[in-house]
Coordinates of C-alpha atoms and ligand atoms in Angstrom, one line a residue:
M1413 CA 25.1 21.6 23.3
A1414 CA 26.6 20.6 20.0
T1415 CA 25.1 22.5 17.1
T1416 CA 23.9 20.7 14.0
T1417 CA 24.9 21.7 10.5
Q1418 CA 22.5 21.2 7.7
I1419 CA 23.7 20.0 4.3
E1420 CA 21.5 19.9 1.3
I1421 CA 21.9 17.0 -1.1
D1422 CA 20.0 15.5 -4.1
D1423 CA 17.8 12.4 -4.1
M1424 CA 20.9 10.4 -5.2
I1425 CA 24.5 11.2 -4.4
T1426 CA 27.8 9.5 -5.2
V1427 CA 29.8 8.2 -2.3
G1428 CA 32.7 10.5 -3.4
T1429 CA 30.6 13.6 -3.4
L1430 CA 29.0 12.8 -0.1
A1431 CA 32.4 12.4 1.5
E1432 CA 33.5 15.7 0.1
R1433 CA 30.3 17.4 1.3
L1434 CA 30.8 15.9 4.8
S1435 CA 34.6 16.8 4.7
I1436 CA 35.6 13.2 5.7
P1437 CA 37.9 10.8 3.8
V1438 CA 36.1 8.7 1.2
S1439 CA 37.7 5.6 2.7
G1440 CA 36.1 6.4 6.1
L1441 CA 32.7 6.7 4.4
I1442 CA 33.1 3.5 2.4
T1443 CA 34.0 1.7 5.6
E1444 CA 31.0 3.0 7.4
L1445 CA 28.7 1.9 4.5
M1446 CA 30.3 -1.5 4.6
K1447 CA 29.7 -1.8 8.3
N1448 CA 26.0 -1.3 7.4
G1449 CA 26.1 -3.9 4.7
V1450 CA 26.2 -1.5 1.8
M1451 CA 29.0 -2.3 -0.7
A1452 CA 29.6 0.9 -2.6
T1453 CA 32.6 2.3 -4.4
V1454 CA 33.5 6.0 -4.7
N1455 CA 31.5 6.6 -8.0
E1456 CA 28.4 4.6 -7.0
K1457 CA 25.3 6.4 -6.0
I1458 CA 23.4 5.9 -2.8
D1459 CA 19.9 7.3 -2.1
F1460 CA 19.1 10.1 0.2
D1461 CA 17.6 7.9 3.0
T1462 CA 20.7 5.6 3.0
A1463 CA 23.0 8.7 3.2
Q1464 CA 20.9 10.0 6.0
I1465 CA 21.2 6.8 8.1
I1466 CA 24.9 6.6 7.5
V1467 CA 25.5 10.3 8.5
E1468 CA 23.5 9.8 11.6
E1469 CA 25.6 6.7 12.5
L1470 CA 28.8 8.7 11.9
G1471 CA 27.6 11.2 14.6
L1472 CA 29.2 14.2 12.9
G1473 CA 26.5 16.7 14.1
I1474 CA 25.4 17.0 10.5
E1475 CA 21.9 16.8 9.3
L1476 CA 21.1 16.0 5.6
V1477 CA 18.3 17.8 4.0
K1478 CA 16.8 16.8 0.7
K1479 CA 16.8 19.3 -2.1
S1480 CA 13.3 20.2 -3.2
T1481 CA 12.0 17.1 -4.8
D1482 CA 10.6 16.5 -8.3
I1483 CA 7.1 16.3 -6.9
E1484 CA 7.3 19.7 -5.4
V1485 CA 8.5 21.1 -8.6
K1486 CA 5.6 19.5 -10.4
H1487 CA 3.3 20.9 -7.7
A1488 CA 4.7 24.3 -8.4
H1489 CA 4.0 23.6 -12.0
K1490 CA 0.4 22.7 -11.4
K1491 CA -0.2 25.6 -9.0
T1492 CA 1.4 28.1 -11.5
K1493 CA -1.2 30.7 -12.1
P1494 CA -2.7 30.4 -15.5
S1495 CA -2.1 33.5 -17.7
A1496 CA -4.7 36.1 -18.5
K1497 CA -5.5 34.3 -21.7
A1498 CA -6.4 31.0 -19.9
I1499 CA -9.8 29.5 -20.5
S1500 CA -12.1 27.9 -18.0
R1501 CA -11.7 24.1 -17.7
P1502 CA -13.8 21.3 -16.2
P1503 CA -12.9 20.2 -12.7
V1504 CA -11.1 16.9 -12.1
V1505 CA -12.8 15.0 -9.4
A1506 CA -11.7 11.9 -7.4
V1507 CA -14.0 9.8 -5.2
M1508 CA -12.5 8.4 -2.0
G1509 CA -13.7 6.8 1.2
H1510 CA -14.0 3.6 3.2
V1511 CA -14.5 0.3 1.5
D1512 CA -18.2 -0.5 0.9
H1513 CA -19.4 3.0 1.6
G1514 CA -20.4 3.2 -2.0
K1515 CA -17.7 4.8 -4.1
T1516 CA -18.2 2.5 -7.0
S1517 CA -22.0 2.7 -6.8
L1518 CA -21.8 6.5 -6.8
L1519 CA -19.5 6.6 -9.8
D1520 CA -21.7 4.1 -11.6
K1521 CA -24.8 6.1 -10.8
I1522 CA -23.3 9.3 -12.0
R1523 CA -21.9 7.7 -15.1
G1524 CA -25.0 5.7 -15.8
S1525 CA -27.4 8.5 -15.6
K1526 CA -25.3 11.0 -17.4
V1527 CA -23.4 9.2 -20.1
V1528 CA -25.6 9.0 -23.0
E1529 CA -23.5 7.0 -25.4
K1530 CA -22.3 3.6 -24.2
E1531 CA -19.2 1.9 -25.3
A1532 CA -19.5 -0.1 -28.5
G1533 CA -19.9 -3.9 -28.2
G1534 CA -20.6 -3.7 -24.5
I1535 CA -17.1 -4.7 -23.6
T1536 CA -16.3 -3.6 -20.1
Q1537 CA -13.2 -1.5 -20.5
H1538 CA -10.9 -0.4 -17.8
I1539 CA -11.7 3.3 -17.7
S1540 CA -9.4 5.4 -15.6
A1541 CA -11.2 8.6 -16.2
Y1542 CA -14.4 9.8 -17.8
Q1543 CA -16.3 12.9 -18.4
I1544 CA -20.0 13.6 -17.8
E1545 CA -22.1 16.6 -18.6
H1546 CA -24.3 18.3 -16.1
K1547 CA -26.3 21.4 -16.9
G1548 CA -24.3 21.7 -20.1
R1549 CA -21.0 21.7 -18.4
A1550 CA -18.3 18.9 -18.3
I1551 CA -17.0 17.3 -15.1
T1552 CA -14.1 14.8 -15.2
F1553 CA -14.0 11.9 -12.8
L1554 CA -10.9 10.0 -12.0
D1555 CA -11.6 6.4 -11.2
T1556 CA -8.9 5.7 -8.6
P1557 CA -8.3 2.0 -8.2
G1558 CA -9.2 1.4 -4.6
H1559 CA -8.1 3.5 -1.8
E1560 CA -5.0 1.7 -0.6
A1561 CA -3.9 1.8 -4.2
F1562 CA -4.4 5.5 -4.2
A1563 CA -1.2 5.7 -2.3
A1564 CA 0.5 4.7 -5.5
I1565 CA -0.9 7.5 -7.6
R1566 CA -1.3 9.9 -4.8
E1567 CA 1.8 11.9 -5.8
H1568 CA 0.7 12.2 -9.3
G1569 CA -3.1 12.1 -9.0
A1570 CA -2.9 14.9 -6.5
L1571 CA -1.5 17.1 -9.2
L1572 CA -4.5 16.6 -11.3
T1573 CA -7.3 16.4 -8.8
D1574 CA -9.2 19.6 -8.0
I1575 CA -12.0 18.1 -5.9
V1576 CA -12.1 15.0 -3.7
I1577 CA -15.5 13.6 -2.9
I1578 CA -15.3 11.8 0.5
V1579 CA -18.0 9.2 0.6
V1580 CA -19.3 8.3 4.0
A1581 CA -22.1 5.7 4.5
A1582 CA -24.8 7.3 6.6
D1583 CA -25.4 4.1 8.6
E1584 CA -21.8 3.4 9.4
G1585 CA -20.1 6.8 9.8
I1586 CA -16.5 7.7 9.6
K1587 CA -14.1 4.8 9.5
P1588 CA -10.3 4.6 9.4
Q1589 CA -10.1 4.8 5.6
T1590 CA -12.4 7.9 5.7
I1591 CA -10.0 9.6 8.0
E1592 CA -7.1 8.7 5.8
A1593 CA -8.9 10.0 2.7
I1594 CA -9.6 13.3 4.6
R1595 CA -6.0 13.6 5.6
F1596 CA -4.9 12.9 2.1
A1597 CA -7.2 15.5 0.6
K1598 CA -6.1 18.1 3.1
H1599 CA -2.5 17.3 2.5
A1600 CA -2.9 17.5 -1.3
D1601 CA -4.6 20.8 -0.8
V1602 CA -7.7 19.9 -2.9
K1603 CA -11.3 20.9 -2.2
I1604 CA -13.4 18.5 -0.3
I1605 CA -17.0 17.7 -0.8
V1606 CA -18.5 15.2 1.6
A1607 CA -21.2 12.9 0.2
I1608 CA -23.2 11.2 2.9
N1609 CA -24.3 8.1 1.0
K1610 CA -26.9 5.4 1.7
I1611 CA -29.4 7.9 3.2
D1612 CA -32.2 5.6 1.9
K1613 CA -31.1 3.0 4.5
E1614 CA -32.6 2.5 7.8
G1615 CA -30.3 3.6 10.5
A1616 CA -29.0 6.5 8.3
D1617 CA -28.0 9.3 10.6
S1618 CA -26.6 12.4 8.9
N1619 CA -26.3 14.4 12.0
R1620 CA -24.1 11.9 13.6
I1621 CA -21.8 12.0 10.5
K1622 CA -21.7 15.8 10.6
Q1623 CA -20.7 15.6 14.2
Q1624 CA -18.0 13.1 13.3
L1625 CA -16.8 15.3 10.5
S1626 CA -16.4 18.2 12.9
E1627 CA -14.1 16.0 15.0
Q1628 CA -12.0 15.7 11.8
E1629 CA -11.9 19.5 11.5
L1630 CA -14.5 19.6 8.8
L1631 CA -17.2 21.8 10.0
V1632 CA -20.3 21.7 7.8
E1633 CA -21.8 24.9 6.4
E1634 CA -25.0 24.8 8.4
W1635 CA -22.9 24.8 11.6
G1636 CA -20.9 27.8 10.5
G1637 CA -18.1 26.0 8.7
D1638 CA -17.2 25.8 5.1
T1639 CA -17.3 22.1 4.4
V1640 CA -19.8 21.2 1.7
V1641 CA -21.9 18.2 2.5
V1642 CA -24.5 16.6 0.3
E1643 CA -26.8 13.7 1.3
V1644 CA -27.1 11.2 -1.5
S1645 CA -28.2 7.7 -2.3
A1646 CA -26.2 5.9 -5.0
K1647 CA -29.1 3.4 -4.9
T1648 CA -32.1 5.6 -5.6
G1649 CA -30.2 8.5 -7.2
Q1650 CA -31.5 10.9 -4.6
G1651 CA -29.2 13.9 -4.1
I1652 CA -26.9 13.1 -7.1
D1653 CA -28.0 16.2 -9.0
D1654 CA -27.3 18.3 -5.9
L1655 CA -23.8 16.7 -5.6
L1656 CA -23.1 17.6 -9.2
D1657 CA -24.4 21.1 -8.7
M1658 CA -22.0 21.5 -5.7
I1659 CA -19.1 20.3 -7.9
L1660 CA -19.9 23.0 -10.4
L1661 CA -20.3 25.6 -7.6
V1662 CA -16.9 24.7 -6.2
T1663 CA -15.5 24.9 -9.7
D1664 CA -16.9 28.4 -10.1
I1665 CA -15.5 29.6 -6.8
E1666 CA -12.1 28.1 -7.5
D1667 CA -12.2 29.6 -11.0
L1668 CA -10.4 26.7 -12.5
K1669 CA -8.5 27.7 -15.7
A1670 CA -5.8 26.4 -18.0
D1671 CA -3.8 27.9 -20.8
I1672 CA -4.4 26.4 -24.2
D1673 CA -1.8 28.2 -26.3
V1674 CA 1.1 26.3 -24.7
P1675 CA 2.5 22.9 -25.6
A1676 CA 0.1 20.3 -24.4
S1677 CA 1.0 18.5 -21.2
G1678 CA -0.6 16.2 -18.7
L1679 CA -0.3 12.8 -17.1
I1680 CA -0.4 9.2 -18.2
I1681 CA -3.2 7.6 -16.1
E1682 CA -3.2 4.1 -17.6
A1683 CA -1.2 2.2 -20.1
H1684 CA -1.5 -1.2 -21.7
I1685 CA -0.7 -3.1 -24.8
E1686 CA -3.4 -4.1 -27.3
I1687 CA -2.8 -6.8 -29.9
G1688 CA -2.9 -5.1 -33.3
R1689 CA -2.7 -1.6 -31.9
G1690 CA 0.5 -1.6 -29.8
P1691 CA 0.9 0.5 -26.7
I1692 CA -2.2 2.4 -25.7
A1693 CA -2.2 5.1 -23.1
S1694 CA -5.0 6.9 -21.3
V1695 CA -4.0 10.4 -20.5
L1696 CA -5.5 13.4 -18.9
V1697 CA -4.6 16.7 -20.6
E1698 CA -3.6 19.3 -18.0
S1699 CA -2.9 22.3 -20.2
G1700 CA -2.6 23.1 -23.9
E1701 CA -4.4 21.2 -26.7
L1702 CA -3.5 17.7 -27.7
R1703 CA -3.9 16.9 -31.4
V1704 CA -3.6 13.9 -33.7
G1705 CA -0.2 14.0 -35.2
D1706 CA 1.4 15.7 -32.2
Y1707 CA 4.7 14.4 -30.9
I1708 CA 4.6 13.7 -27.2
V1709 CA 7.2 12.4 -24.7
A1710 CA 6.3 10.6 -21.5
G1711 CA 9.1 9.3 -19.4
T1712 CA 11.4 7.4 -21.7
S1713 CA 8.7 6.7 -24.3
Y1714 CA 7.5 8.9 -27.1
A1715 CA 4.7 8.9 -29.6
K1716 CA 3.5 10.4 -32.7
I1717 CA -0.2 10.5 -31.9
R1718 CA -1.9 8.2 -34.4
T1719 CA -5.4 8.2 -32.9
L1720 CA -7.0 10.2 -30.2
E1721 CA -10.2 8.8 -28.6
N1722 CA -12.5 10.3 -26.0
D1723 CA -13.8 8.3 -23.0
K1724 CA -16.7 7.0 -25.2
S1725 CA -14.3 5.5 -27.7
K1726 CA -15.1 8.2 -30.2
S1727 CA -12.3 9.5 -32.4
I1728 CA -11.6 13.1 -31.8
E1729 CA -9.1 15.6 -33.3
I1730 CA -8.3 17.8 -30.3
A1731 CA -8.4 17.3 -26.6
Q1732 CA -8.6 20.3 -24.3
P1733 CA -7.5 20.6 -20.7
S1734 CA -9.2 18.3 -18.1
T1735 CA -10.1 15.9 -20.9
P1736 CA -9.3 12.2 -20.6
V1737 CA -8.3 10.6 -23.9
T1738 CA -6.8 7.4 -25.1
I1739 CA -3.8 7.7 -27.4
S1740 CA -2.2 5.2 -29.8
G1741 CA 1.2 5.7 -31.5
F1742 CA 3.6 5.1 -28.6
K1743 CA 6.8 3.3 -29.6
T1744 CA 7.1 1.7 -26.2
L1745 CA 4.7 1.4 -23.2
P1746 CA 4.8 4.6 -21.2
E1747 CA 4.5 4.4 -17.5
F1748 CA 1.5 5.1 -15.4
G1749 CA 2.1 8.3 -13.5
D1750 CA 4.5 9.8 -16.1
E1751 CA 4.0 13.3 -17.1
F1752 CA 3.8 13.9 -20.8
V1753 CA 4.8 17.0 -22.8
A1754 CA 4.1 17.7 -26.5
Y1755 CA 6.9 18.8 -28.9
D1756 CA 6.5 20.4 -32.2
S1757 CA 8.8 18.0 -34.1
E1758 CA 9.8 14.4 -34.1
K1759 CA 13.4 15.5 -33.7
A1760 CA 12.7 17.5 -30.5
A1761 CA 10.7 14.6 -29.1
R1762 CA 13.5 12.1 -29.9
E1763 CA 16.1 14.3 -28.3
A1764 CA 13.9 14.7 -25.2
T1765 CA 13.4 10.9 -25.0
N1766 CA 17.1 10.2 -25.4
Q1767 CA 17.9 12.6 -22.6
M1768 CA 15.3 10.9 -20.4
L1769 CA 16.8 7.5 -21.3
K1770 CA 20.3 8.8 -20.3
D1771 CA 19.0 10.1 -17.0
S1772 CA 17.2 6.9 -16.2
K1773 CA 20.4 4.9 -17.0
D1774 CA 22.3 7.1 -14.6
N1775 CA 19.8 6.4 -12.0
A1776 CA 19.8 2.7 -12.8
S1777 CA 23.5 2.6 -12.0
R1778 CA 22.7 3.5 -8.4
L1779 CA 22.9 0.9 -5.8
D1780 CA 19.6 -0.8 -5.6
I1781 CA 19.3 -0.4 -1.9
S1782 CA 16.6 1.5 -0.2
S1783 CA 16.5 2.8 3.4
N1784 CA 14.1 0.1 4.4
E1785 CA 16.5 -2.5 3.2
L1786 CA 19.3 -0.8 5.1
I1787 CA 17.3 -0.8 8.3
R1788 CA 16.8 -4.5 7.8
L1789 CA 20.5 -5.0 7.2
I1790 CA 21.3 -3.1 10.4
N1791 CA 18.8 -5.3 12.3
R1792 CA 20.0 -8.4 10.5
N1793 CA 19.8 -10.5 13.7
N1794 CA 16.1 -10.5 13.2
E1795 CA 16.0 -12.6 10.2
L1796 CA 13.6 -11.3 7.6
Q1797 CA 10.9 -13.7 6.3
E1798 CA 10.0 -13.2 2.7
L1799 CA 6.8 -14.1 0.9
N1800 CA 7.5 -14.8 -2.8
V1801 CA 4.8 -13.6 -5.1
I1802 CA 4.2 -13.2 -8.8
V1803 CA 1.7 -10.5 -9.7
K1804 CA -0.1 -10.4 -13.0
A1805 CA -2.7 -7.7 -13.8
D1806 CA -4.9 -6.6 -16.6
V1807 CA -3.3 -3.2 -17.2
Q1808 CA -0.2 -1.5 -16.2
G1809 CA -2.0 1.0 -14.0
S1810 CA -3.5 -1.6 -11.8
L1811 CA -0.3 -3.7 -11.8
K1812 CA 1.6 -0.7 -10.4
S1813 CA -1.1 -0.1 -7.9
V1814 CA -1.1 -3.7 -6.7
I1815 CA 2.7 -3.8 -6.5
D1816 CA 2.9 -0.5 -4.6
S1817 CA 0.1 -1.5 -2.2
L1818 CA 1.8 -4.8 -1.4
K1819 CA 5.2 -3.1 -0.9
A1820 CA 3.5 -0.9 1.7
L1821 CA 2.8 -4.1 3.8
D1822 CA 6.5 -4.7 4.4
T1823 CA 7.7 -4.6 8.0
E1824 CA 11.1 -5.3 9.5
E1825 CA 10.2 -8.9 10.0
V1826 CA 8.3 -9.8 6.9
S1827 CA 8.3 -8.6 3.4
V1828 CA 6.8 -9.3 0.0
R1829 CA 9.4 -10.4 -2.6
F1830 CA 8.3 -9.9 -6.2
V1831 CA 9.7 -12.9 -8.2
G1832 CA 7.8 -11.7 -11.3
T1833 CA 5.3 -9.1 -12.3
G1834 CA 3.6 -8.4 -15.6
V1835 CA 0.6 -7.4 -17.6
G1836 CA -1.5 -10.1 -19.2
P1837 CA -2.9 -13.6 -18.6
I1838 CA -1.2 -16.1 -16.3
S1839 CA 1.2 -18.0 -18.5
E1840 CA 2.8 -21.4 -18.3
N1841 CA 6.1 -19.5 -17.8
D1842 CA 4.6 -17.8 -14.7
I1843 CA 3.7 -21.2 -13.3
R1844 CA 7.2 -22.5 -13.9
L1845 CA 8.7 -19.5 -12.2
A1846 CA 6.3 -19.9 -9.3
N1847 CA 7.2 -23.5 -9.0
T1848 CA 11.0 -23.0 -8.9
S1849 CA 10.7 -20.0 -6.5
S1850 CA 7.9 -21.4 -4.3
A1851 CA 5.8 -18.3 -5.1
I1852 CA 2.1 -17.7 -4.9
I1853 CA 0.7 -16.2 -8.1
Y1854 CA -1.8 -13.3 -7.7
G1855 CA -3.9 -12.4 -10.7
F1856 CA -5.7 -9.1 -10.7
N1857 CA -8.5 -9.0 -13.3
V1858 CA -6.7 -11.5 -15.5
Y1859 CA -7.6 -14.8 -17.1
I1860 CA -5.9 -18.2 -16.8
P1861 CA -5.6 -20.2 -20.0
A1862 CA -6.5 -23.9 -19.6
S1863 CA -3.0 -25.0 -20.3
S1864 CA -1.7 -22.8 -17.4
K1865 CA -4.4 -24.2 -15.1
Q1866 CA -3.4 -27.7 -15.9
Q1867 CA 0.3 -27.0 -15.3
A1868 CA -0.5 -25.3 -12.0
K1869 CA -2.4 -28.3 -10.9
R1870 CA 0.4 -30.6 -11.9
D1871 CA 3.1 -28.5 -10.2
K1872 CA 0.9 -27.7 -7.2
V1873 CA 1.3 -24.0 -7.7
T1874 CA -1.2 -21.7 -6.0
I1875 CA -3.0 -19.1 -8.1
R1876 CA -5.2 -16.6 -6.4
Q1877 CA -7.4 -14.4 -8.6
Y1878 CA -9.0 -11.2 -7.5
N1879 CA -10.8 -8.3 -9.0
V1880 CA -11.1 -6.2 -5.9
I1881 CA -7.7 -4.8 -4.8
Y1882 CA -8.5 -4.8 -1.1
E1883 CA -9.2 -8.5 -1.1
L1884 CA -5.9 -9.2 -2.8
I1885 CA -4.1 -7.0 -0.3
H1886 CA -5.9 -8.7 2.5
D1887 CA -4.9 -12.1 1.3
V1888 CA -1.3 -11.2 1.1
K1889 CA -1.5 -9.7 4.5
E1890 CA -2.8 -13.0 5.9
E1891 CA 0.0 -14.8 4.2
L1892 CA 2.6 -12.4 5.7
S1893 CA 1.0 -12.8 9.1
R1894 CA 1.6 -16.6 8.8
L1895 CA 5.3 -15.8 8.4
L1896 CA 5.5 -13.9 11.6
S1897 CA 7.1 -15.9 14.3
P1898 CA 4.4 -16.6 16.9
E1899 CA 4.3 -14.8 20.2
I1900 CA 5.0 -17.1 23.2
V1901 CA 3.1 -16.2 26.4
E1902 CA 4.0 -17.9 29.6
T1903 CA 1.6 -17.7 32.6
E1904 CA 2.8 -18.7 36.1
L1905 CA 0.3 -20.9 37.9
G1906 CA 1.8 -22.1 41.2
K1907 CA 4.6 -23.7 43.2
L1908 CA 5.0 -27.1 44.7
D1909 CA 7.4 -28.3 47.4
I1910 CA 8.4 -31.9 46.7
K1911 CA 7.9 -34.1 49.8
G1912 CA 8.5 -37.5 48.2
V1913 CA 9.5 -39.2 45.0
F1914 CA 7.8 -42.5 44.3
K1915 CA 8.9 -43.6 40.9
T1916 CA 11.5 -42.5 38.5
T1917 CA 12.0 -43.9 35.0
K1918 CA 13.8 -42.5 32.0
T1919 CA 10.7 -40.6 30.9
E1920 CA 8.3 -40.5 33.8
I1921 CA 8.4 -39.3 37.5
I1922 CA 5.7 -39.7 40.1
C1923 CA 6.1 -37.5 43.1
G1924 CA 4.1 -35.8 45.8
G1925 CA 4.2 -32.5 47.6
E1926 CA 2.5 -29.4 48.9
V1927 CA 1.2 -26.5 46.9
V1928 CA 2.9 -23.5 48.5
A1929 CA 1.7 -20.8 46.1
G1930 CA -1.0 -20.3 43.6
K1931 CA -2.6 -23.4 42.1
L1932 CA -1.5 -26.3 40.0
Q1933 CA -3.5 -27.4 37.0
V1934 CA -3.1 -30.0 34.3
P1935 CA -2.0 -30.0 31.6
A1936 CA 0.9 -27.6 32.3
L1937 CA 4.7 -27.3 32.2
A1938 CA 7.0 -27.1 35.3
R1939 CA 10.5 -25.9 35.9
V1940 CA 12.3 -28.2 38.3
V1941 CA 14.2 -26.0 40.7
R1942 CA 16.9 -27.0 43.1
G1943 CA 18.3 -24.1 45.2
R1944 CA 18.7 -21.5 42.6
E1945 CA 19.3 -23.8 39.7
V1946 CA 16.7 -24.8 37.1
L1947 CA 17.4 -28.5 36.4
A1948 CA 14.8 -29.1 33.7
V1949 CA 11.5 -28.2 32.2
V1950 CA 9.0 -31.0 32.4
T1951 CA 5.4 -31.6 31.5
V1952 CA 2.8 -32.1 34.2
T1953 CA 0.6 -34.9 32.9
N1954 CA -1.6 -35.7 35.9
L1955 CA -2.6 -34.5 39.4
K1956 CA -4.0 -36.6 42.2
K1957 CA -5.7 -35.8 45.4
G1958 CA -5.7 -39.0 47.4
P1959 CA -6.6 -41.8 45.0
N1960 CA -8.6 -39.4 42.6
D1961 CA -7.4 -37.7 39.5
V1962 CA -8.1 -33.9 39.7
K1963 CA -7.9 -31.0 37.3
D1964 CA -6.4 -28.5 39.8
V1965 CA -5.0 -28.3 43.3
H1966 CA -4.9 -25.1 45.4
E1967 CA -2.4 -23.5 47.8
G1968 CA -2.1 -25.4 51.1
E1969 CA -3.2 -28.7 49.6
M1970 CA -1.2 -31.9 49.2
C1971 CA -1.2 -33.8 45.9
G1972 CA 0.4 -36.4 43.8
V1973 CA 2.0 -35.3 40.5
D1974 CA 2.9 -37.2 37.3
L1975 CA 5.6 -35.7 35.3
K1976 CA 6.9 -36.4 31.8
T1977 CA 10.5 -35.7 31.1
S1978 CA 12.7 -35.8 28.1
Q1979 CA 15.9 -36.3 30.1
K1980 CA 16.7 -38.6 33.0
L1981 CA 16.1 -36.5 36.1
D1982 CA 17.1 -37.3 39.6
L1983 CA 14.3 -35.6 41.5
Q1984 CA 14.7 -35.3 45.2
E1985 CA 12.8 -34.3 48.3
G1986 CA 13.2 -30.5 48.8
D1987 CA 13.2 -29.7 45.1
K1988 CA 10.5 -27.3 43.9
L1989 CA 8.2 -27.3 40.9
E1990 CA 7.3 -24.0 39.3
V1991 CA 4.2 -24.7 37.3
F1992 CA 3.2 -22.6 34.3
T1993 CA 1.4 -22.7 31.0
R1994 CA 2.9 -21.8 27.7
E1995 CA 0.8 -20.6 24.8
T1996 CA 1.9 -19.7 21.3
L1997 CA -0.3 -16.9 19.9
E1998 CA -0.5 -16.3 16.3
R1999 CA 0.4 -12.7 15.4
K2000 CA -1.4 -10.6 12.9
L2001 CA 0.1 -8.0 10.7
Ligands
LIG470 P1 -17.1 0.8 -2.5 O1 -16.4 -0.3 -1.9 O2 -17.0 2.1 -1.7 O3 -16.9 1.1 -3.9 O4 -18.7 0.4 -2.3 P2 -19.7 -0.1 -3.4 O5 -20.1 0.9 -4.3 O6 -19.2 -1.4 -3.9 O7 -21.0 -0.4 -2.4 C1 -20.9 -1.3 -1.3 C2 -22.3 -1.9 -1.1 O8 -23.2 -0.8 -0.6 C3 -23.0 -2.5 -2.3 O9 -23.6 -3.6 -1.9 C4 -23.9 -1.4 -2.8 O10 -25.0 -2.0 -3.5 C5 -24.3 -0.8 -1.5 N1 -24.7 0.6 -1.7 C6 -23.9 1.6 -2.2 N2 -24.6 2.8 -2.2 C7 -25.8 2.6 -1.6 C8 -26.9 3.4 -1.3 O11 -26.9 4.6 -1.5 N3 -28.0 2.8 -0.6 C9 -27.9 1.5 -0.3 N4 -29.0 1.0 0.3 N5 -26.9 0.7 -0.6 C10 -25.9 1.2 -1.2

């Protein structure tokens, strides 16, 4: 058997370098890329997945392996052992589970009962993370926007999360999204606490849930395992204190710590623009202490921190590890999911930003072709149907989550095409764009000014507004399903030997014969067969037994048949009709 050689390459590689690594002429590689619909010159970069597909097609007996990715590096960073000087820090907790099992209610209950100070003015803010106090100790909760959207922050969120609470409704039990959440938590190597919710409800059956958990390899403590399970009711508040006790217990066992005498670093968990204040970012400090006046760099954006506010909109001077804070002072909007690092001078921060900008420009020069697109190009016979959409959301975090969730719906046959995306209200410009590109506008937690509404009405542009991400995703899924070509199912019914032809016009034939197999029914279609040849496909419009119209005729019976034809047909005695039905079934994504 031929042996396979492994070659390690980066996420992106120029065509020239790849050819060199494969020891093949560049022209050969370019030709192969072209065959697959990728036009790339020697200095252009292609991504790992594209390279992998091409190398497989070349059949060189070479397997490409990705060099350890960024995310793993970051993981390593997170899992780095704190030094001996590290201090204890609060746990960062995310709540996940199936839709309607009570994640929001649980978070609200915890927050409502524990947060003493409410936000000023009663404005509902988009809070991505908040801290509560229980028994004099802090616990940080990450409010992950919907479970499907969690995929978008999974890579980054996982780096921050210490504990995932899997919420399971006691009356419904484990559902597909619960299983996904469990899989995610295990994969991210975070501690799991199961909250069996809605125990106040009739039909609540904790034992059944525990049984189901064991099927997911989560054996509860009372059955000899190590999975912590707490029974709660987000409605009555029962068990909430126990749940919080358990979070603190897991925190103590895990001995969560962070260094504070290091430059502050953490993650951007939300970013948006506020009129009069400029770019505002919510961040979670991972290690170090963040202070007003610090210089921080996040992605290609940097800030001199002007104000630092805690999750209760109170100005603070210092934020310690595991603390969610809101920062103003960014020059440009940082991106959700970016890591930030503090620098001790503006000069150092600027230099770091410039380097990031340069790197991102290098990346931007890459061919914008992903492996999915390549697979589509390879299968270009199956024409791809695209759904044009414009997405507007309230904040950048949710915009990214919506976009990433919708991208995940793409298949080889149908795909979402983003004609426009942005943060803010649905503008007249959006309507114009939707009109010229036949796009549907999806608004997530956004408002439509009256002028846009009027224009949408005039231009017959569809705007759909949602404030629950699942519902938005579901709607797009339905739209994509409509684009799928329907499945055609043919069912054979029976055969007829023609014994006589009584009338033939351009569009109609009346004939008679014997059913020799199966049964005939009306309405149906029929193939007209002479010898081995199919002459035409016609429609059976009527069946007669003697003088009476009938719905069906069985094997061995004689009958009269009315046929409708779209072409002149010279039907003869001895021809056969093969009668069948044809249904078009709508397909679902
Ligand atoms: P999510 O989709 O997981 O965020 O679920 P929600 O928090 O929106 O809850 C879904 C529904 O279940 C809502 O109608 C809640 O009022 C209800 N619910 C949530 N927790 C409980 C509970 O402990 N007991 C009862 N009886 N209903 C609950």
